[in-house]
XYZ file of C-alpha atoms in Angstrom:
514
model
C 34.984 2.503 -32.115
C 31.332 3.576 -32.599
C 31.202 1.245 -28.825
C 34.403 3.273 -27.795
C 33.135 6.727 -28.941
C 29.387 5.718 -27.077
C 31.320 5.034 -24.000
C 32.984 8.162 -24.139
C 29.753 9.985 -25.103
C 28.203 8.407 -21.211
C 31.062 10.086 -19.492
C 30.580 13.461 -20.736
C 26.545 13.001 -20.089
C 27.455 11.780 -16.837
C 30.100 15.088 -15.939
C 27.975 17.162 -17.622
C 25.483 16.239 -15.206
C 27.910 16.389 -12.274
C 28.499 19.652 -13.495
C 25.279 21.269 -13.706
C 24.026 19.614 -10.326
C 27.119 21.178 -8.607
C 26.265 24.935 -10.417
C 22.672 24.228 -9.100
C 23.742 23.608 -5.708
C 26.275 26.701 -6.137
C 23.011 29.321 -7.833
C 20.199 28.189 -5.153
C 22.406 27.547 -1.661
C 21.707 30.759 -0.107
C 18.662 30.688 -1.222
C 17.747 26.894 0.728
C 20.470 28.474 3.607
C 17.748 31.217 3.995
C 14.367 28.413 3.569
C 12.088 27.033 6.276
C 13.581 23.912 5.349
C 17.037 24.333 5.129
C 16.441 26.054 8.983
C 14.971 22.563 9.897
C 18.402 20.582 8.289
C 20.424 23.229 10.157
C 19.187 22.694 13.034
C 18.483 18.826 13.184
C 22.887 18.404 12.173
C 23.988 21.238 14.348
C 22.070 20.387 17.835
C 24.642 18.695 20.205
C 23.048 17.396 23.353
C 24.753 20.145 25.611
C 22.024 22.252 23.840
C 18.882 20.516 26.192
C 17.430 21.684 29.555
C 17.526 20.232 32.575
C 14.014 20.638 32.108
C 13.624 19.221 28.693
C 16.056 16.213 29.924
C 13.758 15.855 33.155
C 10.340 15.472 30.838
C 11.683 13.710 27.834
C 13.021 10.844 29.699
C 9.546 10.760 32.292
C 7.526 10.026 28.447
C 10.522 7.884 27.248
C 10.396 5.627 30.039
C 6.114 6.180 29.888
C 6.251 4.803 26.027
C 8.420 2.081 27.001
C 5.258 1.278 29.278
C 2.748 1.663 27.359
C 4.348 -0.765 24.319
C 5.515 -3.305 26.776
C 1.273 -3.090 27.933
C 0.227 -3.368 24.006
C 1.864 -6.381 23.341
C 0.021 -8.346 24.677
C -2.951 -6.223 22.179
C -5.537 -7.885 18.992
C -3.881 -5.637 16.562
C -0.342 -6.395 17.586
C -0.834 -10.011 17.735
C -1.759 -9.826 14.190
C 1.055 -7.001 12.943
C 3.408 -9.414 14.017
C 2.218 -12.742 12.945
C 2.116 -10.310 9.550
C 6.069 -10.144 10.161
C 6.731 -13.369 10.225
C 4.871 -14.762 7.808
C 4.953 -12.294 5.481
C 8.481 -10.325 5.436
C 11.057 -12.319 7.180
C 9.466 -15.671 5.807
C 9.740 -15.119 2.192
C 12.415 -14.324 -0.099
C 10.717 -12.613 -3.044
C 12.890 -11.889 -6.253
C 12.858 -8.077 -7.165
C 11.316 -7.801 -10.732
C 13.507 -4.898 -11.721
C 17.368 -5.835 -12.347
C 19.778 -5.152 -10.090
C 22.397 -2.049 -12.257
C 25.830 -3.331 -12.236
C 27.734 -0.609 -12.796
C 25.770 1.197 -9.512
C 27.948 -0.084 -6.980
C 29.834 3.301 -6.297
C 27.687 3.040 -2.947
C 26.618 0.108 -1.579
C 24.267 -0.593 1.189
C 24.533 -2.266 3.417
C 22.037 -5.188 3.804
C 20.274 -3.540 7.220
C 20.699 -6.271 10.285
C 17.864 -7.475 12.311
C 16.790 -6.588 15.703
C 14.951 -7.715 18.627
C 11.479 -5.980 18.506
C 11.345 -4.282 21.886
C 6.924 -5.264 22.425
C 7.861 -9.356 22.133
C 10.138 -11.484 23.243
C 12.473 -12.831 21.464
C 11.498 -11.603 18.113
C 13.945 -10.279 15.638
C 12.818 -8.457 12.874
C 14.599 -6.010 10.243
C 14.692 -2.579 11.363
C 12.539 -0.382 10.292
C 9.833 -3.432 10.389
C 10.628 -4.544 14.731
C 10.413 0.659 14.642
C 6.024 -0.965 12.635
C 5.968 -3.237 15.090
C 6.502 -1.781 18.716
C 5.417 1.624 17.435
C 1.389 -0.294 17.019
C 1.985 -1.980 20.372
C 2.781 1.555 21.613
C -0.753 2.690 20.393
C -2.786 -0.204 20.466
C -4.233 0.561 23.379
C -4.157 3.905 23.423
C -2.078 4.675 26.566
C 0.396 6.779 25.106
C 1.387 10.287 25.431
C -0.342 13.665 24.406
C 0.987 16.786 23.759
C -0.601 20.201 22.875
C -1.297 20.864 20.124
C -2.783 17.571 19.933
C -0.689 14.542 18.846
C 1.300 11.633 19.911
C 5.046 13.052 20.165
C 6.490 9.600 21.107
C 5.211 6.639 19.919
C 6.149 8.072 16.399
C 10.183 8.769 17.244
C 10.985 6.107 20.073
C 10.727 3.089 18.464
C 13.015 4.260 15.574
C 16.022 4.978 17.469
C 15.506 2.040 19.931
C 15.950 0.267 16.503
C 18.845 2.253 15.249
C 20.853 1.893 18.570
C 20.769 -1.635 17.738
C 21.604 -1.349 13.637
C 24.119 0.780 14.350
C 25.812 -0.863 17.563
C 28.129 -2.870 15.160
C 30.190 0.762 13.733
C 29.511 2.612 16.886
C 27.579 3.323 20.013
C 24.808 5.042 20.663
C 25.303 7.471 24.196
C 22.303 7.552 26.565
C 23.299 10.962 25.665
C 23.085 9.866 21.573
C 19.744 9.133 22.034
C 18.386 11.413 24.514
C 19.271 14.093 21.874
C 17.498 12.350 18.508
C 14.796 12.388 20.445
C 14.095 15.463 21.385
C 14.875 16.269 17.948
C 12.438 14.622 16.836
C 9.468 15.525 18.956
C 10.644 19.513 19.125
C 10.257 18.992 14.940
C 6.943 17.114 15.458
C 5.905 20.248 17.885
C 7.655 23.137 15.571
C 5.834 21.800 12.307
C 2.037 22.046 14.013
C 3.274 25.451 15.906
C 2.845 26.877 12.629
C -1.000 25.691 12.422
C -4.152 27.549 14.533
C -6.041 24.232 13.439
C -3.195 21.537 14.679
C -4.459 23.311 17.607
C -7.472 21.989 18.118
C -8.846 18.018 18.268
C -8.708 16.758 14.841
C -10.667 16.848 12.029
C -8.769 15.645 8.458
C -5.813 13.908 9.757
C -4.315 11.822 12.834
C -1.668 14.582 14.039
C 0.971 11.021 14.620
C 0.535 10.342 11.189
C 1.299 13.680 9.526
C 4.183 15.349 11.695
C 5.460 12.119 13.613
C 6.665 10.465 10.139
C 8.940 13.907 10.451
C 9.794 13.604 13.855
C 10.698 10.412 13.603
C 13.400 11.020 9.775
C 14.241 13.587 11.721
C 15.536 11.485 14.583
C 16.612 8.702 12.598
C 18.936 11.448 10.986
C 20.548 12.574 13.959
C 21.384 9.329 15.268
C 22.598 8.445 10.991
C 24.282 11.322 11.353
C 23.372 13.017 8.184
C 24.570 16.059 6.899
C 22.556 19.237 6.300
C 21.380 18.122 3.012
C 20.708 14.912 3.464
C 18.746 16.249 6.053
C 16.711 18.290 4.531
C 16.194 15.373 2.628
C 14.978 12.869 4.525
C 12.100 15.562 5.653
C 10.754 15.717 2.279
C 10.783 11.991 1.702
C 9.363 11.501 5.015
C 6.173 14.005 3.928
C 6.003 11.366 1.092
C 4.927 9.010 2.816
C 3.221 11.013 6.091
C -0.681 11.135 6.070
C -3.855 8.887 7.932
C -7.351 10.043 7.637
C -9.106 10.746 11.498
C -12.298 8.137 9.776
C -9.667 5.692 11.296
C -10.028 6.312 14.325
C -11.957 3.911 16.543
C -10.576 0.844 15.378
C -7.926 -1.112 14.512
C -6.130 0.000 11.760
C -5.869 4.031 14.454
C -2.774 2.243 15.387
C -0.681 1.114 12.175
C -0.652 5.008 12.274
C 1.579 5.471 14.900
C 3.115 2.157 13.331
C 4.012 2.889 10.330
C 5.607 7.156 11.129
C 7.974 4.860 13.410
C 8.507 3.010 10.995
C 8.299 5.473 7.403
C 10.371 8.495 8.877
C 12.965 5.762 9.673
C 12.816 4.144 6.218
C 13.243 8.144 4.337
C 16.132 8.693 6.454
C 17.910 5.366 4.835
C 16.496 6.493 1.682
C 18.256 9.725 2.288
C 21.531 8.127 3.502
C 21.352 5.914 0.805
C 21.612 8.886 -1.980
C 17.693 9.502 -2.685
C 16.815 13.264 -3.382
C 12.873 14.796 -2.683
C 12.408 18.502 -2.914
C 14.427 20.559 -1.477
C 11.513 23.618 -0.185
C 8.890 20.438 1.402
C 8.134 22.877 4.488
C 8.550 25.951 3.000
C 4.444 28.352 1.240
C 5.806 27.762 -1.735
C 2.396 29.203 -3.977
C 0.833 26.727 -6.489
C 2.786 23.882 -5.102
C 2.213 22.315 -2.246
C 4.588 21.175 -0.265
C 3.914 19.667 4.105
C 0.938 22.889 3.715
C -0.750 20.082 2.254
C -2.204 19.070 5.192
C -2.901 22.128 6.961
C -5.513 24.729 5.767
C -3.785 26.928 7.591
C -0.045 26.444 7.269
C 2.096 29.718 7.932
C 5.934 28.230 8.530
C 8.657 30.191 9.478
C 12.332 29.974 9.861
C 13.596 27.466 12.622
C 16.304 29.452 14.938
C 20.077 27.784 15.096
C 20.838 25.457 17.668
C 22.541 26.436 20.566
C 22.585 26.445 24.495
C 19.602 30.531 24.716
C 17.374 27.679 22.081
C 14.445 26.948 24.007
C 12.817 24.090 23.091
C 8.867 23.786 22.961
C 9.439 20.699 25.856
C 10.503 23.346 27.790
C 7.048 25.765 27.686
C 4.283 22.595 27.061
C 5.088 20.223 29.361
C 3.109 16.994 28.165
C 0.110 14.577 29.563
C -0.013 11.221 30.661
C -3.238 9.442 30.709
C -4.035 7.028 34.133
C -6.427 4.747 31.414
C -5.536 3.425 28.139
C -8.217 5.614 26.222
C -8.913 9.307 24.227
C -7.183 11.966 25.684
C -10.573 13.366 26.556
C -12.343 10.656 28.265
C -9.852 11.941 30.581
C -12.319 15.108 31.846
C -15.663 13.020 31.831
C -14.145 10.282 33.786
C -13.240 12.363 36.098
C -16.216 14.584 36.202
C -18.417 11.117 36.707
C -15.603 9.908 39.896
C -16.287 13.548 40.970
C -20.398 13.740 40.835
C -20.667 10.048 41.569
C -18.760 10.921 45.130
C -21.227 13.289 45.578
C -23.877 11.305 44.891
C -22.710 8.858 47.845
C -21.904 11.695 50.294
C -25.932 12.941 49.583
C -27.226 9.167 49.598
C -24.828 6.853 51.443
C -24.329 4.854 48.049
C -23.858 4.556 44.884
C -27.918 3.687 43.007
C -27.738 4.303 39.318
C -31.895 3.049 39.329
C -31.966 6.461 40.799
C -31.364 8.804 37.625
C -33.587 9.581 35.352
C -31.566 11.550 33.127
C -27.272 12.069 32.508
C -26.354 14.841 30.926
C -22.839 15.344 29.758
C -21.262 18.805 28.769
C -18.880 18.419 26.043
C -16.811 19.573 23.047
C -18.047 19.159 19.500
C -15.510 16.488 17.778
C -17.344 13.526 15.990
C -15.341 10.533 16.431
C -15.126 10.877 19.961
C -19.426 11.088 20.490
C -20.029 7.615 20.234
C -23.308 6.557 22.737
C -23.459 3.151 22.213
C -19.756 1.384 20.539
C -19.880 -1.877 20.415
C -15.544 -2.711 20.472
C -12.604 -1.439 22.749
C -11.040 1.128 20.221
C -14.788 2.911 19.916
C -15.384 2.324 23.431
C -11.599 4.021 23.991
C -13.430 6.818 21.953
C -16.326 7.562 23.477
C -17.358 10.383 26.137
C -21.067 8.506 27.210
C -19.308 5.127 27.457
C -16.050 6.451 30.047
C -18.544 8.668 31.256
C -21.274 5.673 32.388
C -17.850 3.632 33.584
C -17.038 5.920 35.766
C -20.100 6.440 37.555
C -20.328 2.562 38.068
C -17.438 1.133 38.649
C -15.822 4.450 40.418
C -13.068 4.561 38.095
C -11.701 4.085 34.984
C -9.105 1.116 33.921
C -7.514 -1.344 31.171
C -10.472 -3.630 32.275
C -12.739 -1.575 31.687
C -12.302 -2.297 27.902
C -12.915 -6.614 28.407
C -15.677 -7.479 26.636
C -17.291 -8.647 29.776
C -17.279 -4.815 31.567
C -18.636 -3.330 28.015
C -21.693 -5.323 27.939
C -22.906 -5.437 30.742
C -26.700 -4.717 31.146
C -26.135 -2.057 33.842
C -24.189 -0.004 31.432
C -26.391 -0.193 28.404
C -29.624 1.677 30.938
C -26.999 4.078 31.817
C -26.217 4.475 28.356
C -29.766 4.842 26.823
C -29.987 7.600 30.288
C -27.252 9.602 28.312
C -27.487 13.385 26.394
C -25.024 15.014 25.224
C -24.470 19.309 25.509
C -22.564 21.368 23.179
C -21.534 24.656 25.362
C -19.568 26.821 23.579
C -17.264 27.545 25.982
C -16.399 24.294 25.376
C -13.292 23.922 22.846
C -12.216 20.712 21.115
C -8.918 21.475 22.490
C -6.725 20.519 25.216
C -5.948 22.979 26.751
C -9.204 24.893 27.114
C -12.052 21.751 27.389
C -13.885 20.889 29.817
C -15.946 17.838 31.286
C -19.456 18.595 33.324
C -21.691 15.961 33.754
C -25.079 16.077 35.681
C -27.645 13.682 37.128
C -30.863 14.342 37.194
C -32.470 12.163 40.110
C -35.990 11.156 39.827
C -36.998 13.080 43.102
C -35.788 15.743 40.801
C -32.193 16.213 42.128
C -29.807 17.803 40.383
C -25.679 16.348 40.880
C -23.228 18.932 39.241
C -19.687 17.342 38.684
C -17.187 19.410 36.670
C -12.955 18.614 35.234
C -11.350 21.610 34.362
C -7.930 20.000 34.300
C -7.562 15.885 35.593
C -4.031 14.592 37.255
C -1.949 13.915 34.768
C -2.171 16.539 32.144
C 0.651 19.138 31.485
C -1.427 21.618 34.347
C -1.372 18.938 36.364
C 1.583 16.386 35.988
C 1.809 12.868 37.007
C 4.276 12.639 40.146
C 7.090 10.756 40.005
C 5.995 8.157 42.072
C 2.200 8.059 39.257
C 4.566 7.684 36.788
C 6.547 4.606 38.006
C 3.861 3.458 39.034
C 1.522 3.097 35.656
C 5.085 1.888 34.172
C 4.700 -0.897 37.314
C 1.731 -1.985 36.114
C 2.233 -1.820 32.179
C 5.598 -3.497 32.620
C 4.348 -5.974 35.496
C 3.363 -8.781 33.649
C 5.536 -8.608 31.032
C 9.387 -8.822 32.385
C 10.561 -9.934 35.336
C 11.386 -7.215 38.744
C 14.948 -6.924 37.874
C 14.395 -5.990 35.116
C 11.988 -3.451 35.492
C 14.086 -1.442 37.635
C 17.038 -2.236 35.729
C 14.882 -0.206 32.841
C 13.564 2.072 35.146
C 17.619 2.823 36.414
C 18.745 3.111 32.851
C 16.482 5.719 31.517
C 16.119 8.111 34.304
C 20.051 7.881 34.120
C 20.260 7.929 30.311
C 23.326 10.080 30.168
C 25.687 8.475 31.633
C 25.168 5.673 29.748
C 27.976 4.260 27.029
C 25.257 2.107 24.633
C 21.751 2.547 24.321
C 21.541 -0.610 22.117
C 21.328 -1.506 25.923
C 18.294 -0.866 27.071
C 15.926 -2.881 23.907
C 18.561 -6.139 25.088
C 16.448 -5.189 28.569
C 13.196 -5.439 26.991
C 13.201 -9.397 26.013
C-alpha cells in the first residue's frame, strides 16, 4: 500500500515538473525570442547553404585548406606528440569505472556510444570524436602558424577539427555533404566574429584571455550544433554550456600550453553541443548583458551585445567585410610586420654597402606597439621566440627571411643572433597601436659610421589588406603537407577543398589525410 502511494506520488511530481517546465517556456518564450542569445540560436538553426555568398565561400575554403596544412606540419611538433601520447595512454588505454552508479530508470533517451574517428594529424591513430578534435586542434596551433582575424583571434582552428570529427562520427547515420560542412564552418566563424564585435577591447592585442579559448569555444559549439541539426532550444543550451567551458589566460602564451587553448576550444565546443543534444541545459540568456549576473560578459569588461539578424540571402557575414590574415612563417602575427621591416632595412643596407655586415651596426631600434607578451629581449625557447619582436627582427636581419627552421635550436642559439639581440633598443610610439588593423613595424639601424638606415612595414603580404594569392597559399600548403602526405594525396585534398560544394560525403576529407 505504502509502496503504491510512493509510486503514485513520484508520478504526480514528475507530471507536475513537466507541466511547470512547459508553463515556464510559454511564459518566458517571448522574452527569449527577443533576447540576444535567442537570436544567435535562431541564426544557427536557420542558416542554410544558399545564404553563403561567393565571397564567403571563397574565403572560407582558403581558410580550411590553410588550416589543414598547418595541422599537418604541426603533427611533427613536441607538444603534439605529448598530447597524442596522453590520449593514447590515458584515454584509450584505460577503462575506468564511473564512481556514480548508472540510474537504470533514465533510459528514455539512451546516448549511443561515440565511435572512434581518425586523428587527421596522426596517420592511423583512432580516437573518440572529442579527443580527435582536441589532438588536431593542438596540431593546428602548435607552431602558431594558423590564420588570424580582426578582432584578434585564430578562428579556423577552433572550428575545423570539431566538424571534421563530427563528419566521421555521423557518417554511419547520414552523410555530411561539403555544403553542410562549409555552412557549419561559417556558422562557427561568424559566431566568433559577432561576439568579439560586442567589445572594443577585443579589437586590440589581448591582455587577459586568449581569444580563441573564449570565442573559439563558442564557435566550435555553434558549428557542431549546426552539423548535429540541433533545434533552437538545444542551440541555446550548447552556447550556454560552452561558455562554462571557455577561457584560458594570456600568461600561457609563448609556452607549450598555448596550443592547448585551441585544442580545448574545438574539443569543449564539440562536447557542449553533444551535451545539449543529450538533454543538458544551461542559462538561456548566457549572451545577454544581465545586470548583477555575468554571462559571456565575464570575459569582456565593455561587452555590449546586440541581437543577431535573421539569416537569409540578404544577411552579410563578417567574413565578407573582414578578410583573414595568413602567415608566411610560424609565429605570432605581430612578428610579420617587424620581420618585413627588417628584411627591408637589410636590403637598403646591401644597396648602400654591397653586402650585409652585422659588425657595422651600433644599435638596432625597433618601433613596436606596447604588448608585454610579445616583447621578449632574449627568448630561451622556440615558443618564446615565436612571440619575440626582438628575435624575429634580428633573424630577418641576419638571414634575410624568417621561416620554419628559424625556430630550431641551431638557429636560435647562434652567437650571431645573440650579438644582434644585445644591440636592440625598443621604442613604443604613441601612434603605433596594439591592434592588427592599425599597427606597424619599424627597424632603424644606427651604424658605427654615423649613418642611419630605416625600414618600415605598414602591411605585410598575407595581411587582409594584402591577401595571399592562390599561388602563394598553395605554395604554403604544399610546403606544410609535403613531408606528411604523398603528392597524389595533396592534390586530392586541394581539389576536394576547392570544390567542397560538389562533395557528397565530407567524411572522406579526413580519410585523405591518412
